[in-house]
XYZ file of N, CA and C in Angstrom:
828
model
N 10.240 151.125 -114.486
C 11.461 151.822 -114.342
C 11.669 152.772 -115.033
N 12.211 152.651 -116.432
C 12.171 153.754 -117.064
C 11.802 154.913 -117.050
N 10.536 155.172 -116.752
C 9.736 156.059 -116.698
C 10.373 157.157 -115.341
N 10.325 156.070 -114.674
C 11.149 156.681 -113.155
C 12.108 157.588 -113.550
N 13.218 157.126 -114.277
C 14.672 157.452 -114.218
C 14.217 158.810 -115.200
N 13.768 158.916 -116.407
C 13.327 160.062 -117.369
C 12.588 161.041 -116.175
N 11.734 160.891 -115.348
C 11.233 162.077 -114.341
C 12.329 162.571 -113.519
N 13.139 161.846 -113.022
C 14.292 162.381 -112.424
C 14.959 163.439 -113.104
N 15.470 164.278 -112.438
C 16.018 165.746 -112.852
C 17.350 165.849 -111.996
N 18.543 166.248 -112.566
C 19.899 166.541 -111.994
C 20.136 167.793 -112.473
N 19.900 168.707 -111.241
C 19.957 170.273 -111.314
C 21.325 170.055 -111.731
N 22.503 169.464 -111.146
C 23.855 170.193 -111.690
C 24.412 170.020 -112.835
N 23.693 169.328 -113.834
C 23.679 168.631 -114.997
C 23.152 170.349 -115.915
N 22.708 171.216 -115.065
C 21.901 172.386 -116.019
C 23.025 173.377 -116.244
N 24.155 173.175 -115.112
C 25.268 173.803 -114.511
C 26.679 173.674 -115.588
N 26.207 172.241 -116.472
C 27.678 172.345 -117.408
C 27.486 172.733 -118.477
N 28.295 173.425 -118.970
C 28.599 174.109 -120.397
C 30.240 173.669 -120.732
N 29.575 173.552 -122.012
C 31.000 173.133 -123.311
C 31.649 174.321 -123.415
N 33.086 174.867 -123.524
C 33.441 176.202 -123.607
C 33.626 175.594 -125.179
N 34.195 177.078 -125.971
C 35.073 176.799 -127.004
C 36.463 176.617 -126.953
N 37.050 176.696 -125.722
C 38.546 176.767 -125.316
C 38.709 174.824 -125.094
N 39.898 174.769 -125.665
C 40.349 173.533 -126.158
C 41.744 173.006 -124.625
N 41.691 171.936 -124.367
C 42.903 171.595 -123.467
C 44.110 171.700 -124.141
N 44.966 172.650 -123.655
C 46.459 172.331 -123.992
C 47.104 171.667 -123.773
N 46.561 170.143 -123.263
C 47.459 169.192 -122.895
C 47.346 168.212 -124.194
N 45.670 167.673 -124.003
C 45.339 166.896 -125.566
C 44.563 167.462 -126.411
N 44.276 168.966 -126.319
C 43.535 169.525 -127.505
C 41.716 169.481 -127.450
N 41.228 168.503 -126.571
C 40.115 168.367 -126.704
C 39.381 169.393 -125.981
N 37.894 169.881 -125.884
C 37.100 170.554 -125.414
C 36.893 170.377 -123.797
N 37.180 172.120 -123.534
C 37.221 171.997 -122.028
C 35.764 172.357 -121.327
N 35.199 172.128 -120.390
C 34.000 172.195 -119.442
C 34.300 172.806 -118.823
N 32.944 173.209 -118.161
C 32.742 173.862 -117.302
C 31.855 174.033 -116.558
N 31.661 173.570 -114.978
C 30.672 173.465 -114.295
C 30.463 174.515 -113.113
N 29.142 175.115 -113.185
C 28.976 176.522 -112.414
C 29.979 177.368 -112.858
N 30.023 177.815 -111.690
C 31.382 178.938 -111.927
C 32.911 178.619 -111.392
N 32.929 177.406 -111.446
C 34.091 176.264 -110.952
C 35.263 176.694 -112.220
N 36.298 176.522 -112.081
C 37.606 176.388 -113.161
C 37.092 175.586 -114.124
N 37.543 175.768 -115.360
C 37.186 175.168 -116.712
C 37.958 173.521 -116.188
N 37.611 172.709 -116.983
C 38.439 171.564 -117.186
C 38.720 170.251 -118.075
N 39.603 169.564 -118.221
C 39.390 168.242 -119.361
C 38.914 167.332 -118.634
N 37.638 166.543 -119.138
C 36.894 165.524 -118.680
C 38.354 164.516 -118.484
N 38.708 164.619 -119.737
C 39.835 163.478 -120.222
C 41.116 163.314 -119.580
N 41.596 164.704 -119.593
C 42.658 164.748 -118.340
C 42.480 164.223 -117.096
N 41.415 165.235 -116.175
C 40.822 165.140 -115.273
C 40.981 163.204 -115.254
N 40.059 162.656 -115.803
C 39.902 161.227 -115.618
C 41.231 160.595 -115.586
N 42.311 161.043 -116.516
C 43.493 160.248 -116.345
C 44.493 160.513 -115.474
N 44.108 161.777 -114.727
C 44.962 162.047 -113.498
C 44.213 161.196 -112.396
N 43.192 160.678 -112.332
C 42.450 160.547 -111.228
C 42.913 158.875 -111.306
N 42.559 158.118 -112.439
C 43.090 156.830 -112.675
C 44.759 156.660 -112.029
N 45.680 157.932 -112.765
C 46.607 157.492 -111.707
C 47.036 157.644 -110.435
N 46.305 158.756 -110.218
C 46.465 158.665 -108.170
C 45.945 157.342 -108.115
N 45.084 156.714 -108.345
C 44.466 155.107 -108.198
C 45.950 154.119 -108.278
N 46.294 154.271 -109.186
C 47.278 153.362 -109.383
C 48.485 153.655 -108.706
N 48.939 155.279 -108.408
C 50.056 155.037 -107.351
C 49.740 154.832 -106.346
N 48.540 154.685 -105.546
C 48.040 154.347 -104.083
C 48.438 152.999 -104.358
N 47.951 152.204 -105.408
C 48.280 150.515 -105.391
C 49.611 150.150 -105.189
N 50.526 151.010 -105.946
C 51.689 150.499 -106.100
C 52.670 151.032 -104.503
N 52.317 151.902 -104.386
C 52.863 152.544 -102.688
C 52.207 151.604 -102.128
N 51.027 150.762 -101.820
C 50.708 149.758 -101.305
C 51.516 148.766 -101.267
N 51.551 147.808 -102.241
C 52.678 146.951 -102.877
C 53.705 147.124 -102.376
N 54.141 148.074 -102.476
C 55.689 148.729 -101.985
C 55.769 148.604 -100.552
N 54.666 148.842 -100.072
C 54.652 148.879 -98.524
C 54.604 147.495 -97.587
N 53.915 146.352 -98.440
C 53.763 145.226 -97.976
C 55.369 144.649 -98.074
N 55.901 144.929 -99.690
C 57.439 144.214 -99.636
C 58.083 144.720 -98.589
N 58.589 146.291 -98.187
C 59.312 146.754 -97.350
C 58.836 146.076 -95.851
N 57.533 145.703 -95.553
C 57.159 145.525 -94.771
C 57.545 143.571 -94.066
N 57.288 142.626 -95.422
C 57.918 141.500 -95.893
C 59.471 141.260 -95.926
N 59.766 141.849 -96.120
C 61.661 141.981 -96.258
C 61.787 142.684 -94.408
N 61.237 143.618 -93.879
C 61.886 143.894 -92.807
C 61.770 142.922 -91.827
N 60.512 142.623 -91.590
C 59.734 141.589 -90.357
C 60.544 140.241 -90.373
N 60.852 139.648 -91.975
C 61.660 138.234 -91.866
C 62.963 138.824 -91.545
N 63.927 139.483 -91.572
C 65.264 139.564 -91.608
C 65.175 139.860 -90.058
N 64.477 140.530 -89.424
C 64.752 140.943 -88.146
C 64.442 139.435 -87.069
N 63.664 138.537 -87.935
C 63.513 137.440 -87.111
C 64.565 136.605 -87.186
N 65.543 136.900 -87.743
C 67.056 136.422 -87.408
C 67.395 135.330 -86.252
N 68.109 134.615 -86.052
C 68.797 133.983 -85.052
C 70.153 134.254 -84.803
N 70.677 135.583 -84.421
C 72.192 135.682 -84.141
C 72.546 136.023 -82.714
N 73.787 135.004 -82.604
C 74.516 135.192 -81.471
C 75.059 136.869 -80.884
N 75.775 136.425 -82.403
C 77.150 137.734 -82.083
C 76.248 138.859 -82.430
N 75.519 139.765 -81.953
C 74.689 140.981 -82.050
C 75.658 142.024 -82.813
N 77.026 142.170 -82.779
C 77.661 142.966 -83.557
C 77.546 142.753 -85.089
N 76.796 141.495 -85.326
C 76.847 141.423 -86.873
C 75.484 142.445 -87.414
N 75.094 142.708 -86.715
C 73.993 143.329 -87.424
C 74.547 144.533 -87.835
N 75.481 145.232 -87.348
C 75.976 146.122 -88.051
C 77.111 146.102 -89.411
N 77.116 144.860 -89.817
C 78.084 144.537 -90.897
C 77.436 145.050 -92.288
N 78.414 145.272 -93.122
C 77.810 145.007 -94.637
C 79.172 145.357 -95.406
N 79.133 144.842 -96.733
C 79.735 144.977 -97.562
C 81.220 145.993 -97.139
N 80.638 147.296 -97.009
C 81.765 148.357 -96.950
C 82.454 148.358 -95.611
N 82.352 147.504 -94.603
C 82.194 147.081 -93.405
C 83.940 145.880 -93.274
N 83.617 145.680 -94.374
C 84.601 144.165 -94.580
C 85.897 145.032 -94.855
N 86.828 144.427 -93.826
C 88.363 144.760 -94.146
C 88.883 144.046 -94.996
N 89.371 144.508 -96.383
C 90.035 143.552 -97.499
C 91.362 143.706 -97.409
N 91.745 144.681 -96.332
C 93.435 145.361 -96.231
C 94.102 144.303 -95.495
N 93.426 142.845 -94.938
C 94.340 142.095 -94.093
C 95.291 141.214 -95.128
N 94.615 140.944 -96.542
C 95.485 139.873 -97.068
C 94.548 139.636 -98.575
N 95.582 139.592 -99.215
C 94.949 139.275 -100.714
C 93.648 138.132 -100.797
N 93.928 137.604 -99.596
C 93.044 136.565 -99.677
C 91.510 136.980 -99.281
N 91.761 137.591 -98.212
C 90.430 138.394 -97.766
C 89.905 139.477 -99.028
N 90.761 139.782 -100.070
C 90.300 140.967 -100.825
C 89.803 140.429 -102.234
N 89.916 138.759 -102.061
C 89.719 137.862 -103.197
C 88.262 137.338 -103.003
N 88.442 137.150 -101.658
C 86.856 136.195 -101.067
C 85.649 137.489 -101.219
N 86.270 138.538 -100.959
C 85.380 139.783 -100.670
C 84.341 139.748 -102.304
N 85.336 139.845 -103.358
C 84.918 140.133 -104.797
C 83.964 138.932 -104.780
N 84.567 137.368 -104.280
C 83.756 136.715 -105.042
C 82.420 136.755 -103.858
N 82.113 136.924 -102.989
C 81.266 137.329 -102.432
C 80.177 137.843 -103.284
N 80.692 139.206 -103.560
C 79.777 140.144 -104.190
C 79.674 139.767 -105.592
N 79.981 138.819 -106.404
C 80.137 138.311 -107.452
C 78.959 137.739 -107.070
N 78.916 136.607 -106.350
C 77.846 135.464 -106.378
C 76.500 136.236 -106.053
N 76.279 137.486 -104.982
C 75.530 138.448 -104.559
C 74.617 138.621 -105.865
N 75.447 139.368 -107.143
C 74.855 139.570 -108.228
C 74.217 138.394 -108.839
N 74.888 137.532 -108.712
C 74.248 136.234 -109.374
C 73.065 136.141 -108.839
N 72.693 136.167 -107.693
C 71.329 135.788 -106.839
C 70.143 136.689 -107.769
N 70.881 137.676 -107.773
C 70.084 139.433 -107.568
C 69.466 139.552 -109.423
N 70.648 138.740 -110.291
C 70.478 138.603 -112.028
C 70.017 137.254 -112.610
N 69.720 136.300 -111.692
C 69.781 135.091 -112.324
C 68.319 134.709 -111.546
N 67.826 133.552 -112.182
C 66.745 133.138 -111.668
C 67.327 131.951 -111.041
N 68.780 131.298 -111.344
C 69.199 129.799 -111.183
C 69.008 129.920 -109.553
N 68.950 128.933 -108.900
C 69.223 128.277 -107.536
C 70.412 127.807 -107.380
N 70.941 128.152 -106.391
C 72.296 127.779 -106.098
C 72.723 127.949 -104.700
N 73.607 127.019 -104.082
C 73.919 127.123 -102.709
C 75.452 127.918 -102.973
N 75.659 128.225 -101.824
C 76.941 129.214 -101.118
C 77.744 128.567 -99.896
N 79.043 127.844 -100.119
C 79.916 127.887 -98.685
C 80.912 128.588 -98.448
N 80.889 128.816 -97.624
C 82.284 129.963 -96.993
C 82.717 128.861 -95.993
N 83.826 128.541 -96.022
C 84.490 127.935 -95.126
C 85.708 128.754 -94.791
N 86.568 128.109 -93.678
C 87.640 128.825 -93.214
C 87.785 128.653 -91.455
N 88.759 128.868 -90.832
C 88.786 129.404 -89.539
C 88.136 130.380 -89.031
N 88.237 130.276 -87.761
C 87.423 131.334 -86.655
C 88.107 132.965 -86.856
N 87.251 133.673 -86.734
C 87.593 135.245 -87.172
C 88.018 135.655 -88.189
N 87.620 135.040 -89.481
C 88.316 135.259 -90.952
C 87.291 136.040 -91.525
N 86.066 136.345 -90.841
C 85.191 137.129 -92.042
C 84.371 136.169 -92.527
N 83.648 134.800 -92.624
C 83.094 134.371 -92.894
C 81.713 134.740 -92.794
N 81.204 135.244 -91.358
C 79.700 135.251 -91.112
C 79.461 136.686 -91.501
N 80.691 137.716 -90.951
C 80.260 138.967 -91.964
C 79.915 138.928 -93.280
N 80.720 138.296 -94.367
C 80.302 138.312 -95.446
C 78.899 137.582 -95.861
N 79.141 136.777 -95.196
C 77.702 135.797 -95.340
C 76.241 137.055 -95.213
N 76.308 137.781 -93.888
C 75.422 138.595 -93.575
C 75.529 139.452 -94.484
N 76.182 140.173 -94.849
C 76.624 141.057 -95.976
C 75.800 140.743 -97.008
N 76.144 139.713 -97.684
C 75.332 139.072 -99.131
C 73.812 139.052 -98.968
N 73.644 138.624 -97.749
C 71.823 138.630 -97.485
C 71.467 140.140 -97.242
N 71.918 140.769 -96.355
C 71.256 141.974 -95.952
C 71.515 143.001 -97.495
N 72.636 142.520 -98.274
C 72.097 143.610 -99.897
C 71.368 142.880 -100.610
N 70.885 141.535 -100.729
C 70.115 141.092 -101.274
C 68.567 141.704 -100.962
N 68.370 141.291 -99.457
C 66.899 141.860 -98.997
C 66.897 143.623 -99.286
N 67.822 143.605 -99.324
C 67.880 145.838 -99.930
C 67.286 145.936 -101.202
N 68.079 144.985 -102.306
C 68.155 145.700 -103.554
C 67.637 144.823 -104.644
N 66.866 143.881 -104.037
C 65.952 142.442 -104.898
C 65.073 143.604 -105.101
N 64.700 143.600 -106.876
C 63.256 144.248 -107.189
C 62.361 143.666 -107.109
N 62.197 141.974 -106.441
C 61.049 141.339 -106.494
C 61.152 141.031 -104.791
N 59.650 140.851 -104.179
C 60.047 140.644 -103.117
C 60.142 139.110 -102.313
N 61.319 139.233 -101.669
C 61.894 138.445 -101.231
C 61.776 138.530 -99.636
N 62.105 136.724 -99.155
C 62.252 136.961 -97.993
C 63.781 136.281 -97.152
N 64.616 136.774 -96.596
C 65.935 136.922 -96.186
C 66.141 136.321 -94.621
N 67.056 135.189 -94.363
C 66.841 134.705 -92.708
C 68.391 134.500 -92.360
N 69.095 134.944 -91.414
C 70.155 134.283 -90.925
C 70.142 133.714 -89.783
N 70.676 132.386 -89.292
C 70.641 131.855 -88.697
C 71.364 131.238 -87.685
N 72.134 131.608 -86.705
C 73.091 130.750 -86.175
C 73.160 129.514 -85.712
N 73.253 128.355 -86.242
C 72.830 127.302 -86.094
C 72.939 126.224 -84.580
N 74.394 126.924 -84.564
C 74.043 126.284 -83.052
C 73.276 127.112 -81.975
N 72.814 128.049 -82.379
C 72.597 128.819 -81.681
C 70.539 127.970 -81.462
N 70.624 128.063 -82.766
C 69.105 127.793 -82.854
C 68.707 126.206 -82.550
N 69.532 125.500 -82.362
C 69.662 124.292 -81.639
C 69.594 124.583 -80.185
N 70.458 125.077 -79.894
C 69.646 125.410 -78.388
C 68.472 126.041 -77.670
N 67.972 126.887 -79.019
C 66.591 127.244 -78.406
C 65.660 126.426 -78.596
N 65.924 125.379 -79.803
C 65.067 124.412 -79.909
C 64.824 123.349 -78.848
N 66.341 122.674 -78.133
C 66.239 122.131 -76.974
C 65.453 122.866 -76.084
N 65.551 124.202 -75.715
C 65.019 124.867 -74.637
C 63.500 124.853 -74.469
N 63.055 124.769 -75.707
C 61.568 124.439 -75.955
C 61.248 123.450 -74.649
N 61.533 122.318 -74.578
C 61.356 120.894 -73.709
C 61.250 121.593 -72.414
N 62.008 122.668 -72.548
C 61.891 123.020 -70.646
C 61.625 124.767 -70.686
N 60.261 124.556 -71.174
C 59.450 125.900 -71.151
C 59.961 127.268 -71.892
N 60.672 126.915 -72.844
C 61.602 127.852 -73.664
C 60.360 128.482 -74.670
N 60.691 129.726 -75.258
C 59.702 129.753 -76.153
C 59.809 129.040 -77.500
N 58.203 128.769 -77.670
C 57.660 127.759 -78.524
C 57.623 128.060 -79.853
N 58.011 129.415 -80.422
C 58.141 130.079 -81.530
C 59.620 129.309 -82.266
N 60.650 128.766 -81.021
C 61.822 128.017 -81.915
C 61.344 126.449 -81.685
N 60.565 126.015 -81.455
C 60.169 124.331 -81.661
C 61.146 124.091 -83.171
N 61.705 122.971 -82.836
C 62.141 122.095 -84.285
C 61.317 122.552 -85.493
N 59.650 121.843 -85.151
C 58.618 122.165 -86.214
C 58.605 123.450 -86.941
N 58.143 124.542 -85.739
C 58.429 125.967 -86.464
C 60.288 125.855 -86.995
N 61.028 125.941 -86.786
C 61.948 126.199 -87.218
C 62.371 125.886 -88.528
N 62.242 124.719 -88.620
C 62.060 123.815 -89.752
C 61.077 124.354 -91.240
N 59.783 124.682 -90.725
C 59.018 125.204 -91.605
C 59.429 126.753 -92.093
N 59.877 127.534 -91.320
C 60.255 128.534 -91.219
C 61.532 128.968 -92.127
N 62.614 128.254 -91.881
C 64.115 128.152 -92.011
C 63.729 127.740 -93.782
N 62.672 126.258 -94.007
C 62.561 125.642 -94.902
C 61.876 126.840 -95.914
N 61.286 128.059 -95.795
C 60.549 128.353 -96.960
C 60.649 129.670 -97.250
N 61.882 130.320 -96.441
C 62.478 131.795 -96.974
C 62.898 131.374 -98.323
N 63.016 133.048 -98.819
C 63.869 132.567 -100.117
C 65.310 132.589 -100.165
N 65.829 133.096 -99.148
C 67.379 133.022 -99.013
C 67.527 132.701 -97.651
N 68.506 132.070 -97.058
C 68.917 131.652 -95.776
C 70.214 131.537 -95.598
N 70.754 132.385 -94.558
C 72.216 132.023 -94.233
C 72.127 130.694 -93.104
N 72.851 129.555 -93.241
C 73.312 128.836 -92.249
C 74.277 129.433 -91.040
N 74.595 129.853 -90.384
C 76.021 130.054 -89.862
C 76.657 129.151 -89.219
N 78.062 129.264 -89.154
C 78.604 128.244 -88.270
C 78.231 126.925 -87.994
N 77.639 126.156 -89.452
C 77.661 125.025 -89.690
C 78.788 124.138 -88.715
N 78.244 123.146 -87.841
C 79.385 121.873 -87.427
C 79.548 122.921 -86.158
N 79.574 123.988 -85.254
C 80.321 124.374 -84.224
C 79.218 123.986 -83.025
N 77.713 123.323 -83.317
C 77.225 122.770 -82.269
C 77.909 121.499 -81.958
N 78.438 120.687 -82.416
C 78.730 119.145 -82.582
C 80.251 118.975 -82.581
N 81.026 120.454 -82.495
C 82.735 120.114 -82.372
C 83.398 120.743 -80.939
N 81.986 121.582 -80.166
C 83.031 122.377 -79.125
C 84.148 121.177 -78.473
N 83.813 119.953 -78.309
C 84.639 119.026 -77.814
C 85.881 118.142 -78.561
N 85.217 117.994 -79.722
C 85.986 116.663 -80.968
C 85.459 117.033 -81.832
N 86.148 117.124 -83.081
C 86.123 117.716 -84.381
C 85.557 116.622 -85.087
N 85.657 115.306 -85.130
C 85.592 114.306 -85.499
C 83.720 113.674 -84.543
N 83.646 114.347 -83.342
C 82.330 113.824 -83.105
C 81.014 114.341 -83.875
N 80.132 113.099 -83.831
C 78.560 113.457 -84.658
C 78.092 114.293 -84.047
N 77.437 115.135 -84.906
C 75.989 115.760 -84.385
C 75.050 114.707 -83.969
N 75.096 115.712 -82.639
C 73.486 114.747 -82.035
C 72.259 114.553 -82.908
N 71.457 113.589 -82.593
C 70.187 113.090 -83.553
C 69.367 114.417 -83.151
N 69.386 115.220 -82.210
C 68.540 116.352 -82.423
C 69.066 117.595 -83.484
N 70.396 117.775 -83.508
C 70.679 118.392 -84.423
C 70.554 117.830 -86.111
N 70.906 116.336 -86.118
C 70.882 115.889 -87.476
C 69.337 116.308 -87.968
N 68.336 115.647 -87.090
C 66.962 116.017 -87.177
C 66.833 117.615 -87.860
N 66.911 118.163 -87.174
C 66.901 119.371 -87.296
C 67.864 119.804 -88.595
N 68.625 119.588 -88.800
C 69.371 120.432 -90.452
C 68.939 119.463 -91.611
N 68.180 118.211 -90.756
C 67.828 117.550 -92.090
C 66.553 117.795 -92.626
N 65.734 118.415 -91.878
C 63.854 119.212 -92.179
C 64.282 120.565 -92.905
N 65.425 121.364 -92.330
C 65.310 122.358 -93.154
C 66.210 122.182 -94.619
N 67.354 121.210 -94.644
C 67.683 121.116 -96.160
C 66.625 120.272 -97.186
N 66.013 119.532 -96.583
C 64.808 118.915 -97.025
C 63.926 119.390 -98.086
N 63.583 120.557 -97.314
C 62.378 121.503 -97.681
C 63.420 122.749 -98.589
N 64.676 123.022 -98.309
C 65.468 123.861 -99.438
C 65.879 123.493 -100.809
N 65.675 122.436 -101.010
C 65.977 121.551 -102.330
C 66.035 122.802 -103.554
N 65.111 123.572 -103.388
C 64.595 124.161 -104.634
C 64.774 125.712 -104.333
N 65.760 125.947 -103.157
C 66.166 127.686 -102.573
C 67.378 127.576 -102.651
N 67.663 128.936 -102.487
C 69.175 129.391 -102.126
C 69.341 129.497 -100.576
N 70.726 128.643 -100.414
C 70.956 128.557 -98.751
C 72.692 128.967 -98.929
N 73.140 129.756 -98.295
C 74.161 129.991 -98.014
C 74.937 129.402 -96.713
N 75.951 128.434 -96.387
C 76.705 128.175 -95.315
C 77.900 128.389 -95.280
N 78.138 128.768 -93.649
C 79.273 129.120 -93.456
C 79.472 127.926 -92.318
N 81.019 127.776 -92.331
C 81.662 126.559 -91.662
C 82.727 126.572 -91.385
N 83.712 126.449 -90.016
C 84.965 125.860 -90.297
C 85.391 124.292 -90.167
N 84.594 123.483 -90.743
C 84.914 122.327 -91.124
C 85.368 122.112 -92.621
N 85.746 121.673 -93.184
C 85.966 120.695 -94.458
C 85.275 120.032 -94.578
N 85.137 119.599 -96.051
C 83.974 119.096 -96.737
C 83.845 116.933 -96.376
N 85.328 117.215 -96.219
C 85.727 115.536 -95.224
C 84.572 115.532 -93.529
N 85.221 116.835 -93.189
C 84.771 117.004 -91.700
C 83.502 116.942 -91.402
N 82.799 117.526 -92.799
C 81.045 117.842 -92.808
C 80.352 116.166 -92.603
N 81.107 115.462 -93.527
C 80.737 114.191 -93.738
C 80.965 113.327 -92.538
N 81.765 113.803 -91.945
C 81.796 112.913 -90.265
C 81.013 113.164 -89.504
N 80.651 114.301 -89.548
C 79.959 114.836 -88.448
C 78.508 114.641 -88.949
N 77.862 114.934 -90.185
C 76.468 114.911 -90.688
C 76.035 113.841 -91.444
N 74.896 113.098 -91.213
C 74.698 112.332 -92.305
C 75.004 112.448 -93.485
N 75.090 111.656 -94.131
C 75.513 112.049 -96.155
C 74.474 112.845 -96.694
N 73.184 111.988 -96.189
C 72.085 112.717 -97.322
C 72.152 114.176 -96.916
N 72.328 114.661 -95.480
C 72.412 116.162 -95.097
C 73.385 117.115 -96.116
N 74.770 116.158 -95.941
C 75.708 117.219 -96.810
C 75.408 117.126 -98.151
N 74.783 115.672 -98.558
C 74.428 115.636 -100.142
C 73.424 117.247 -100.575
N 72.623 117.203 -99.584
C 71.276 118.220 -100.126
C 72.109 119.624 -99.972
N 73.187 119.968 -99.120
C 73.829 121.122 -98.982
C 74.877 121.124 -100.083
N 75.210 120.314 -100.506
C 76.527 120.483 -101.593
C 75.367 120.340 -103.097
N 74.178 120.521 -103.181
C 73.312 120.139 -104.335
C 73.562 121.746 -105.126
N 73.870 121.577 -106.359
C 73.676 123.152 -106.863
C 74.878 124.149 -106.279
N 75.706 123.842 -105.530
C 77.012 124.346 -105.337
C 77.878 124.857 -106.415
N 78.374 123.966 -107.337
C 78.850 124.399 -108.824
C 79.961 124.611 -108.260
N 80.945 126.232 -108.705
C 81.802 126.770 -108.132
C 81.232 128.139 -107.134
N 80.304 128.102 -106.115
C 80.243 128.720 -105.372
C 80.956 128.737 -104.181
N 82.005 128.640 -104.047
C 82.608 128.333 -102.758
C 83.813 129.405 -102.519
N 84.125 129.531 -101.324
C 84.585 131.105 -101.269
C 85.567 130.356 -99.573
N 86.843 130.243 -99.532
C 87.554 129.125 -98.524
C 88.783 130.486 -98.057
N 88.412 130.326 -96.717
C 89.830 131.177 -96.119
C 90.807 130.216 -95.509
N 91.975 130.476 -95.620
C 92.827 129.952 -95.110
C 93.942 130.487 -93.854
N 94.983 130.362 -93.456
C 95.411 130.786 -92.591
C 96.481 132.036 -93.209
N 96.162 132.924 -94.813
C 96.545 133.382 -95.107
C 95.774 134.631 -94.812
N 94.761 134.425 -94.425
C 93.849 135.870 -93.671
C 93.800 135.508 -92.104
N 94.579 136.379 -91.294
C 94.720 136.564 -89.750
C 93.336 136.249 -89.413
N 93.309 135.506 -88.151
C 92.164 135.424 -87.061
C 91.876 137.106 -86.441
N 91.097 137.828 -87.039
C 90.548 139.401 -86.495
C 90.583 138.970 -85.122
N 89.741 138.158 -84.676
C 89.275 137.883 -83.221
C 90.551 138.109 -82.145
N 91.638 137.768 -82.543
C 92.799 137.715 -81.820
C 93.678 138.897 -81.320
N 93.132 139.584 -82.206
C 93.691 141.131 -81.997
C 92.837 141.545 -80.334
N 92.030 141.276 -80.149
C 91.146 141.577 -79.009
C 91.076 140.561 -77.818
N 92.325 139.810 -77.896
C 92.488 138.752 -76.721
C 93.127 139.764 -75.417
N 93.074 139.504 -74.496
C 93.343 140.399 -73.483
C 94.384 140.397 -72.870
N 95.188 139.154 -72.955
C 97.057 139.018 -72.758
C 97.433 137.514 -73.570
């Protein structure tokens, strides 16, 4: 075998010449192949390695961008106008409370981005105060600005319950209870929007259906070590009336002071659109 290699002749090697000139960047000796331009082997190899690293980085970034985009696009949003909201579009001029709650939402968002701590956030208050607006703004900001790959999902819970029920009558199977629980349970950041609405269309003290109870229980069971943002029109006491205590306890776990509360001090923005 060695004899075979010794007998081989690489004609291109005969055209390689070492030059007296030095590389202006590293000071090493330049070489020339035939009549081609002189080059530095060391710097050329370094540039080639860097191009490989750049391609690998671009690939990783594309995977992160695709993951972030694909997941948040699978959000369940009943009010399509929410898709255009962000922190900049939140009206802080309507009340001092709105401005204070905006500041809290920004603060909690920065905590999510700058800390490895896991915690939940509750945003409560009457309809039309901006709870969903702030929650989705938080989620979108995290999804866009996180330095590490994260998955973010926004779920209108009442709409999720309706889609899951519809599966039994031929609805899209991707919204089955099992799929919703698995998907909502594994994302890094989840917004559960308007929790309690599905059980309170007629009576604020009406217990949620077993179907909704099982769905939210399955989701919270899987999210005990993940970040969850919840919006609701209900008080803590009303939540415990509507849902099983074990569900509420899981939602309140790791809550601390991460609470944003709207009162009548902030007007209902939806009433501005009343036709009469």
